[in-house]
Amino acid sequence: MHVSRSTKFTGVCVAVYATYVLFVFFLLPILMPDPVTLQRSVVAYKTHHLGDLSNFTLETGGQPIRSMLVTFKGSGALTLLDNLAHQPGCYQHYAPLIAHESRSNAEQDHDRALAELEALYHCNYNKSAEMIRWGKRSTVFRRFYGAQAKICQTYSQEICWNPETMAAICKLHPFINMAVYNLRLNFLATLLEREGLNLRMLLIVRDPRSTVYSQINNKWCETAQNCEAKALCNDMVGDYQMVEKLTQSYPQRFSIIRYEDLLLQPEESIKLVFDFFGLPLRRPSAITRGVHPRNVHSAESFGLDLRWRYSNQPANEWMSKMKVDDIKAVQDVCSEAMDLWGYRSIQDFEHFSPESFEPNMGKA
């Protein structure tokens, strides 16, 4: 019986497709190690130059180096988080209170929020089902949270976001970082008292005009209470009142850094952050990173066979691009916060020049 050429071609295509399906959906899952085993190998390979880290991993009975960035939405912390997340052995709990949506919501039940944060520092996800459910909706959350972005490229969503899998992977890492913007410093500061955490906490401070400018063009800010300049600056005043107490009580475990310094003095500032957190500023010389496409301004950094890239929205872009009425509105409700944190107000808008105006008085 004669078989046409088209029939033969169709048969070949079906055979190739069937082979592909068989390999991808049946053979590959059998051949692939489970995600925890795979990630254990990845962490060991990336941190081998740091020596024996078993004293710093929960899986081996050690205690990890724990750090926290306290910030606001729109504070400009994403690129610093990007650098932290790419350091060997660093596991990042990005926006762990995302399910609370706003600071006011989290503070109504702050005891539960703090208990969740403490549990996450021990890689315990029993209190974080809502965080996972909310976080999976956010592309930024999925990109920055733990090792999930890469794990989910290999395994299914059900596997890579499984709380037991996440807990086991978290326990492999010697450095655990957290970025929290949904709770005020006065609540978070109580974590410094918790025995066994040995937490180091860094507060990021930014000119409120710059923060509001950063928030203006974000859709999530259209109805968010956290994006009101008055609420922002009230919190900045409260933070300032807490800083003196915390620097006296925890001089080695609490500090502050300006967003503007991170942008204008990236080499020195990044080193200060890593030194403060107790993280090694070093990777094998073969590893390099490029500028994330989200960012538009870059600065070369340094160090130990490593080329850094720190980039983000220019530090004082608000001066040339923010509407005068918007600047005035922020200054009207933020005068106390700006004075406390050392940000100079614009008094004469008619003769104001972004090229000559210096907004930072250097008091912080």
GROMACS .gro file of C-alpha atoms in nm:
model
  364
    1MET     CA    1   0.000   0.000   0.000
    2HIS     CA    2   0.138   0.336  -0.101
    3VAL     CA    3   0.166   0.594   0.177
    4SER     CA    4   0.173   0.955   0.071
    5ARG     CA    5   0.459   1.185   0.159
    6SER     CA    6   0.228   1.412   0.364
    7THR     CA    7   0.107   1.115   0.567
    8LYS     CA    8   0.467   1.012   0.639
    9PHE     CA    9   0.550   1.368   0.747
   10THR     CA   10   0.247   1.378   0.974
   11GLY     CA   11   0.350   1.047   1.127
   12VAL     CA   12   0.703   1.172   1.193
   13CYS     CA   13   0.568   1.488   1.357
   14VAL     CA   14   0.335   1.287   1.581
   15ALA     CA   15   0.621   1.057   1.680
   16VAL     CA   16   0.850   1.349   1.763
   17TYR     CA   17   0.579   1.521   1.967
   18ALA     CA   18   0.495   1.197   2.150
   19THR     CA   19   0.864   1.147   2.232
   20TYR     CA   20   0.888   1.505   2.360
   21VAL     CA   21   0.581   1.463   2.581
   22LEU     CA   22   0.710   1.132   2.714
   23PHE     CA   23   1.047   1.285   2.800
   24VAL     CA   24   0.922   1.611   2.954
   25PHE     CA   25   0.627   1.481   3.151
   26PHE     CA   26   0.737   1.131   3.242
   27LEU     CA   27   1.112   1.071   3.210
   28LEU     CA   28   1.244   1.416   3.310
   29PRO     CA   29   1.056   1.429   3.647
   30ILE     CA   30   1.200   1.085   3.727
   31LEU     CA   31   1.555   1.187   3.634
   32MET     CA   32   1.543   1.528   3.807
   33PRO     CA   33   1.639   1.539   4.175
   34ASP     CA   34   1.387   1.685   4.417
   35PRO     CA   35   1.416   2.067   4.452
   36VAL     CA   36   1.569   2.053   4.800
   37THR     CA   37   1.849   1.821   4.689
   38LEU     CA   38   1.912   2.035   4.382
   39GLN     CA   39   1.919   2.357   4.582
   40ARG     CA   40   2.151   2.205   4.840
   41SER     CA   41   2.401   2.139   4.561
   42VAL     CA   42   2.355   2.492   4.423
   43VAL     CA   43   2.415   2.658   4.762
   44ALA     CA   44   2.718   2.436   4.832
   45TYR     CA   45   2.870   2.523   4.495
   46LYS     CA   46   2.811   2.897   4.528
   47THR     CA   47   2.942   2.921   4.885
   48HIS     CA   48   3.233   2.676   4.875
   49HIS     CA   49   3.482   2.967   4.865
   50LEU     CA   50   3.347   3.084   5.203
   51GLY     CA   51   3.453   2.768   5.384
   52ASP     CA   52   3.250   2.552   5.620
   53LEU     CA   53   2.914   2.723   5.687
   54SER     CA   54   2.744   2.440   5.877
   55ASN     CA   55   2.737   2.655   6.193
   56PHE     CA   56   2.517   2.901   6.003
   57THR     CA   57   2.251   2.676   5.849
   58LEU     CA   58   1.937   2.558   6.024
   59GLU     CA   59   1.951   2.226   5.839
   60THR     CA   60   2.274   2.138   6.019
   61GLY     CA   61   2.167   2.275   6.358
   62GLY     CA   62   2.340   2.611   6.319
   63GLN     CA   63   2.207   2.964   6.340
   64PRO     CA   64   2.203   3.178   6.023
   65ILE     CA   65   2.307   3.541   6.005
   66ARG     CA   66   1.972   3.723   6.013
   67SER     CA   67   1.917   4.075   5.880
   68MET     CA   68   1.625   4.306   5.813
   69LEU     CA   69   1.571   4.610   5.592
   70VAL     CA   70   1.300   4.839   5.728
   71THR     CA   71   1.159   5.056   5.454
   72PHE     CA   72   0.854   5.214   5.287
   73LYS     CA   73   0.692   5.120   4.961
   74GLY     CA   74   0.868   5.329   4.700
   75SER     CA   75   1.175   5.377   4.920
   76GLY     CA   76   1.409   5.258   4.644
   77ALA     CA   77   1.525   4.946   4.827
   78LEU     CA   78   1.473   4.704   4.536
   79THR     CA   79   1.822   4.729   4.392
   80LEU     CA   80   1.985   4.690   4.732
   81LEU     CA   81   1.765   4.384   4.777
   82ASP     CA   82   1.875   4.267   4.434
   83ASN     CA   83   2.239   4.281   4.542
   84LEU     CA   84   2.162   4.099   4.867
   85ALA     CA   85   1.956   3.834   4.689
   86HIS     CA   86   2.242   3.756   4.449
   87GLN     CA   87   2.495   3.701   4.721
   88PRO     CA   88   2.592   3.334   4.767
   89GLY     CA   89   2.396   3.168   5.044
   90CYS     CA   90   2.145   3.452   5.095
   91TYR     CA   91   1.776   3.360   5.128
   92GLN     CA   92   1.540   3.655   5.110
   93HIS     CA   93   1.196   3.685   5.268
   94TYR     CA   94   1.079   3.964   5.039
   95ALA     CA   95   0.772   4.158   5.164
   96PRO     CA   96   0.668   3.890   5.417
   97LEU     CA   97   0.368   4.098   5.534
   98ILE     CA   98   0.231   4.145   5.181
   99ALA     CA   99  -0.102   3.986   5.276
  100HIS     CA  100  -0.167   4.269   5.525
  101GLU     CA  101  -0.169   4.517   5.233
  102SER     CA  102  -0.102   4.826   5.445
  103ARG     CA  103   0.073   4.933   5.764
  104SER     CA  104  -0.255   5.012   5.934
  105ASN     CA  105  -0.383   4.660   5.870
  106ALA     CA  106  -0.065   4.498   5.998
  107GLU     CA  107  -0.059   4.715   6.308
  108GLN     CA  108  -0.413   4.620   6.406
  109ASP     CA  109  -0.279   4.270   6.457
  110HIS     CA  110   0.087   4.343   6.512
  111ASP     CA  111   0.142   4.056   6.755
  112ARG     CA  112   0.042   3.806   6.486
  113ALA     CA  113   0.251   3.992   6.226
  114LEU     CA  114   0.560   3.984   6.449
  115ALA     CA  115   0.505   3.615   6.529
  116GLU     CA  116   0.495   3.543   6.155
  117LEU     CA  117   0.819   3.734   6.095
  118GLU     CA  118   0.995   3.549   6.377
  119ALA     CA  119   0.870   3.215   6.243
  120LEU     CA  120   1.002   3.297   5.896
  121TYR     CA  121   1.345   3.373   6.039
  122HIS     CA  122   1.335   3.011   6.158
  123CYS     CA  123   1.217   2.899   5.811
  124ASN     CA  124   0.874   2.809   5.950
  125TYR     CA  125   0.592   2.872   5.702
  126ASN     CA  126   0.307   2.749   5.920
  127LYS     CA  127   0.187   3.108   5.975
  128SER     CA  128   0.243   3.226   5.616
  129ALA     CA  129  -0.022   3.064   5.395
  130GLU     CA  130  -0.178   3.405   5.322
  131MET     CA  131   0.162   3.553   5.237
  132ILE     CA  132   0.225   3.280   4.980
  133ARG     CA  133  -0.124   3.316   4.833
  134TRP     CA  134  -0.092   3.695   4.800
  135GLY     CA  135   0.271   3.690   4.696
  136LYS     CA  136   0.217   3.456   4.401
  137ARG     CA  137   0.007   3.733   4.241
  138SER     CA  138   0.300   3.977   4.238
  139THR     CA  139   0.575   3.948   3.977
  140VAL     CA  140   0.812   4.148   4.198
  141PHE     CA  141   0.743   3.919   4.495
  142ARG     CA  142   0.801   3.609   4.283
  143ARG     CA  143   1.126   3.753   4.151
  144PHE     CA  144   1.276   3.844   4.488
  145TYR     CA  145   1.134   3.586   4.727
  146GLY     CA  146   1.385   3.326   4.843
  147ALA     CA  147   1.511   3.107   4.563
  148GLN     CA  148   1.165   3.075   4.410
  149ALA     CA  149   1.227   3.256   4.081
  150LYS     CA  150   1.481   2.998   3.966
  151ILE     CA  151   1.319   2.696   4.130
  152CYS     CA  152   0.989   2.768   3.957
  153GLN     CA  153   1.168   2.762   3.620
  154THR     CA  154   1.238   2.394   3.676
  155TYR     CA  155   0.952   2.271   3.892
  156SER     CA  156   0.577   2.327   3.894
  157GLN     CA  157   0.408   2.605   4.092
  158GLU     CA  158   0.262   2.345   4.327
  159ILE     CA  159   0.609   2.216   4.409
  160CYS     CA  160   0.811   2.539   4.422
  161TRP     CA  161   0.555   2.724   4.638
  162ASN     CA  162   0.487   2.430   4.868
  163PRO     CA  163   0.545   2.550   5.229
  164GLU     CA  164   0.735   2.235   5.326
  165THR     CA  165   0.962   2.266   5.023
  166MET     CA  166   1.019   2.636   5.091
  167ALA     CA  167   1.103   2.567   5.456
  168ALA     CA  168   1.354   2.297   5.366
  169ILE     CA  169   1.522   2.519   5.107
  170CYS     CA  170   1.531   2.817   5.344
  171LYS     CA  171   1.715   2.602   5.601
  172LEU     CA  172   1.999   2.542   5.354
  173HIS     CA  173   2.103   2.909   5.353
  174PRO     CA  174   2.352   3.066   5.598
  175PHE     CA  175   2.223   3.421   5.546
  176ILE     CA  176   1.854   3.511   5.585
  177ASN     CA  177   1.739   3.861   5.493
  178MET     CA  178   1.397   4.022   5.519
  179ALA     CA  179   1.252   4.343   5.373
  180VAL     CA  180   0.958   4.486   5.567
  181TYR     CA  181   0.757   4.792   5.466
  182ASN     CA  182   0.419   4.708   5.620
  183LEU     CA  183   0.502   4.767   5.986
  184ARG     CA  184   0.640   5.067   6.173
  185LEU     CA  185   0.985   5.064   6.327
  186ASN     CA  186   0.851   5.087   6.683
  187PHE     CA  187   0.679   4.750   6.637
  188LEU     CA  188   0.963   4.584   6.446
  189ALA     CA  189   1.218   4.700   6.704
  190THR     CA  190   1.083   4.443   6.951
  191LEU     CA  191   1.237   4.171   6.733
  192LEU     CA  192   1.580   4.297   6.842
  193GLU     CA  193   1.489   4.178   7.193
  194ARG     CA  194   1.395   3.824   7.088
  195GLU     CA  195   1.642   3.569   7.218
  196GLY     CA  196   1.793   3.342   6.958
  197LEU     CA  197   1.734   3.573   6.661
  198ASN     CA  198   2.046   3.789   6.699
  199LEU     CA  199   1.886   4.012   6.437
  200ARG     CA  200   2.056   4.309   6.268
  201MET     CA  201   1.820   4.580   6.148
  202LEU     CA  202   1.883   4.857   5.895
  203LEU     CA  203   1.643   5.148   5.840
  204ILE     CA  204   1.645   5.306   5.495
  205VAL     CA  205   1.572   5.680   5.501
  206ARG     CA  206   1.472   5.877   5.191
  207ASP     CA  207   1.368   6.236   5.123
  208PRO     CA  208   0.985   6.223   5.142
  209ARG     CA  209   0.956   6.431   4.824
  210SER     CA  210   1.161   6.167   4.646
  211THR     CA  211   0.955   5.883   4.796
  212VAL     CA  212   0.625   6.044   4.695
  213TYR     CA  213   0.760   6.109   4.345
  214SER     CA  214   0.856   5.743   4.322
  215GLN     CA  215   0.506   5.641   4.432
  216ILE     CA  216   0.310   5.877   4.207
  217ASN     CA  217   0.347   5.670   3.890
  218ASN     CA  218   0.267   5.336   4.053
  219LYS     CA  219  -0.084   5.194   4.014
  220TRP     CA  220  -0.070   5.033   4.358
  221CYS     CA  221  -0.048   5.384   4.505
  222GLU     CA  222  -0.377   5.517   4.367
  223THR     CA  223  -0.579   5.408   4.670
  224ALA     CA  224  -0.314   5.296   4.919
  225GLN     CA  225  -0.315   5.479   5.251
  226ASN     CA  226   0.060   5.419   5.279
  227CYS     CA  227   0.112   5.649   4.982
  228GLU     CA  228  -0.024   5.959   5.155
  229ALA     CA  229   0.254   6.207   5.225
  230LYS     CA  230   0.112   6.289   5.568
  231ALA     CA  231   0.111   5.923   5.677
  232LEU     CA  232   0.460   5.874   5.537
  233CYS     CA  233   0.602   6.172   5.726
  234ASN     CA  234   0.423   6.092   6.049
  235ASP     CA  235   0.595   5.755   6.036
  236MET     CA  236   0.928   5.922   5.961
  237VAL     CA  237   0.889   6.136   6.273
  238GLY     CA  238   0.808   5.827   6.478
  239ASP     CA  239   1.107   5.646   6.330
  240TYR     CA  240   1.337   5.933   6.422
  241GLN     CA  241   1.219   5.921   6.782
  242MET     CA  242   1.297   5.548   6.793
  243VAL     CA  243   1.640   5.573   6.632
  244GLU     CA  244   1.818   5.733   6.927
  245LYS     CA  245   1.686   5.465   7.165
  246LEU     CA  246   1.779   5.182   6.934
  247THR     CA  247   2.129   5.306   6.849
  248GLN     CA  248   2.199   5.335   7.222
  249SER     CA  249   2.050   4.997   7.312
  250TYR     CA  250   2.173   4.804   7.007
  251PRO     CA  251   2.473   4.991   6.864
  252GLN     CA  252   2.601   4.679   6.685
  253ARG     CA  253   2.263   4.555   6.562
  254PHE     CA  254   2.072   4.866   6.453
  255SER     CA  255   2.171   5.131   6.201
  256ILE     CA  256   2.035   5.365   5.934
  257ILE     CA  257   2.135   5.448   5.579
  258ARG     CA  258   2.016   5.710   5.333
  259TYR     CA  259   1.875   5.613   4.996
  260GLU     CA  260   2.065   5.909   4.854
  261ASP     CA  261   2.396   5.772   4.982
  262LEU     CA  262   2.325   5.435   4.823
  263LEU     CA  263   2.287   5.614   4.490
  264LEU     CA  264   2.554   5.882   4.518
  265GLN     CA  265   2.818   5.681   4.705
  266PRO     CA  266   2.739   5.322   4.603
  267GLU     CA  267   3.079   5.165   4.666
  268GLU     CA  268   3.118   5.293   5.020
  269SER     CA  269   2.750   5.246   5.109
  270ILE     CA  270   2.716   4.888   4.982
  271LYS     CA  271   3.028   4.791   5.176
  272LEU     CA  272   2.885   4.952   5.491
  273VAL     CA  273   2.561   4.756   5.450
  274PHE     CA  274   2.738   4.424   5.409
  275ASP     CA  275   2.982   4.493   5.691
  276PHE     CA  276   2.695   4.587   5.921
  277PHE     CA  277   2.494   4.276   5.835
  278GLY     CA  278   2.805   4.060   5.869
  279LEU     CA  279   2.779   3.930   5.512
  280PRO     CA  280   3.085   3.843   5.302
  281LEU     CA  281   3.137   4.090   5.020
  282ARG     CA  282   3.292   3.833   4.795
  283ARG     CA  283   3.213   3.587   4.519
  284PRO     CA  284   3.422   3.378   4.279
  285SER     CA  285   3.580   3.594   4.010
  286ALA     CA  286   3.392   3.412   3.735
  287ILE     CA  287   3.059   3.545   3.858
  288THR     CA  288   2.944   3.885   3.735
  289ARG     CA  289   2.609   4.061   3.717
  290GLY     CA  290   2.464   4.311   3.476
  291VAL     CA  291   2.228   4.601   3.527
  292HIS     CA  292   1.870   4.502   3.583
  293PRO     CA  293   1.655   4.639   3.297
  294ARG     CA  294   1.424   4.803   3.549
  295ASN     CA  295   1.691   5.059   3.629
  296VAL     CA  296   1.822   5.351   3.431
  297HIS     CA  297   2.131   5.478   3.613
  298SER     CA  298   2.433   5.268   3.700
  299ALA     CA  299   2.752   5.295   3.901
  300GLU     CA  300   3.042   5.054   3.904
  301SER     CA  301   3.138   4.913   4.238
  302PHE     CA  302   3.431   4.715   4.362
  303GLY     CA  303   3.572   4.440   4.545
  304LEU     CA  304   3.751   4.114   4.570
  305ASP     CA  305   3.739   3.999   4.208
  306LEU     CA  306   3.383   4.127   4.183
  307ARG     CA  307   3.226   4.389   3.957
  308TRP     CA  308   2.921   4.539   4.121
  309ARG     CA  309   2.635   4.723   3.961
  310TYR     CA  310   2.420   4.944   4.179
  311SER     CA  311   2.149   5.126   3.991
  312ASN     CA  312   1.813   5.284   4.049
  313GLN     CA  313   1.611   5.601   4.000
  314PRO     CA  314   1.854   5.898   4.022
  315ALA     CA  315   1.875   6.021   4.379
  316ASN     CA  316   1.724   6.365   4.321
  317GLU     CA  317   1.526   6.315   4.004
  318TRP     CA  318   1.220   6.458   4.175
  319MET     CA  319   1.374   6.808   4.164
  320SER     CA  320   1.358   6.826   3.784
  321LYS     CA  321   1.053   6.610   3.711
  322MET     CA  322   0.810   6.648   4.001
  323LYS     CA  323   0.536   6.910   3.968
  324VAL     CA  324   0.581   7.220   4.182
  325ASP     CA  325   0.236   7.178   4.336
  326ASP     CA  326   0.321   6.822   4.434
  327ILE     CA  327   0.648   6.933   4.594
  328LYS     CA  328   0.467   7.204   4.789
  329ALA     CA  329   0.201   6.958   4.904
  330VAL     CA  330   0.464   6.725   5.044
  331GLN     CA  331   0.658   7.004   5.214
  332ASP     CA  332   0.341   7.141   5.374
  333VAL     CA  333   0.280   6.819   5.568
  334CYS     CA  334   0.639   6.700   5.605
  335SER     CA  335   0.825   6.998   5.750
  336GLU     CA  336   0.893   6.828   6.085
  337ALA     CA  337   1.008   6.500   5.929
  338MET     CA  338   1.230   6.681   5.680
  339ASP     CA  339   1.389   6.893   5.951
  340LEU     CA  340   1.453   6.594   6.178
  341TRP     CA  341   1.608   6.385   5.903
  342GLY     CA  342   1.804   6.673   5.750
  343TYR     CA  343   1.624   6.745   5.424
  344ARG     CA  344   1.614   7.109   5.316
  345SER     CA  345   1.283   7.261   5.202
  346ILE     CA  346   1.254   7.472   4.888
  347GLN     CA  347   1.158   7.821   4.999
  348ASP     CA  348   1.183   8.021   4.678
  349PHE     CA  349   1.031   7.830   4.387
  350GLU     CA  350   1.068   8.123   4.147
  351HIS     CA  351   1.446   8.109   4.167
  352PHE     CA  352   1.476   7.738   4.240
  353SER     CA  353   1.731   7.550   4.028
  354PRO     CA  354   1.779   7.171   4.047
  355GLU     CA  355   2.142   7.220   3.943
  356SER     CA  356   2.231   7.436   4.244
  357PHE     CA  357   1.985   7.324   4.515
  358GLU     CA  358   2.123   7.082   4.775
  359PRO     CA  359   1.831   6.900   4.945
  360ASN     CA  360   2.042   6.699   5.188
  361MET     CA  361   2.168   6.890   5.491
  362GLY     CA  362   2.366   6.587   5.608
  363LYS     CA  363   2.216   6.566   5.956
  364ALA     CA  364   2.124   6.195   5.960
   0.00000   0.00000   0.00000
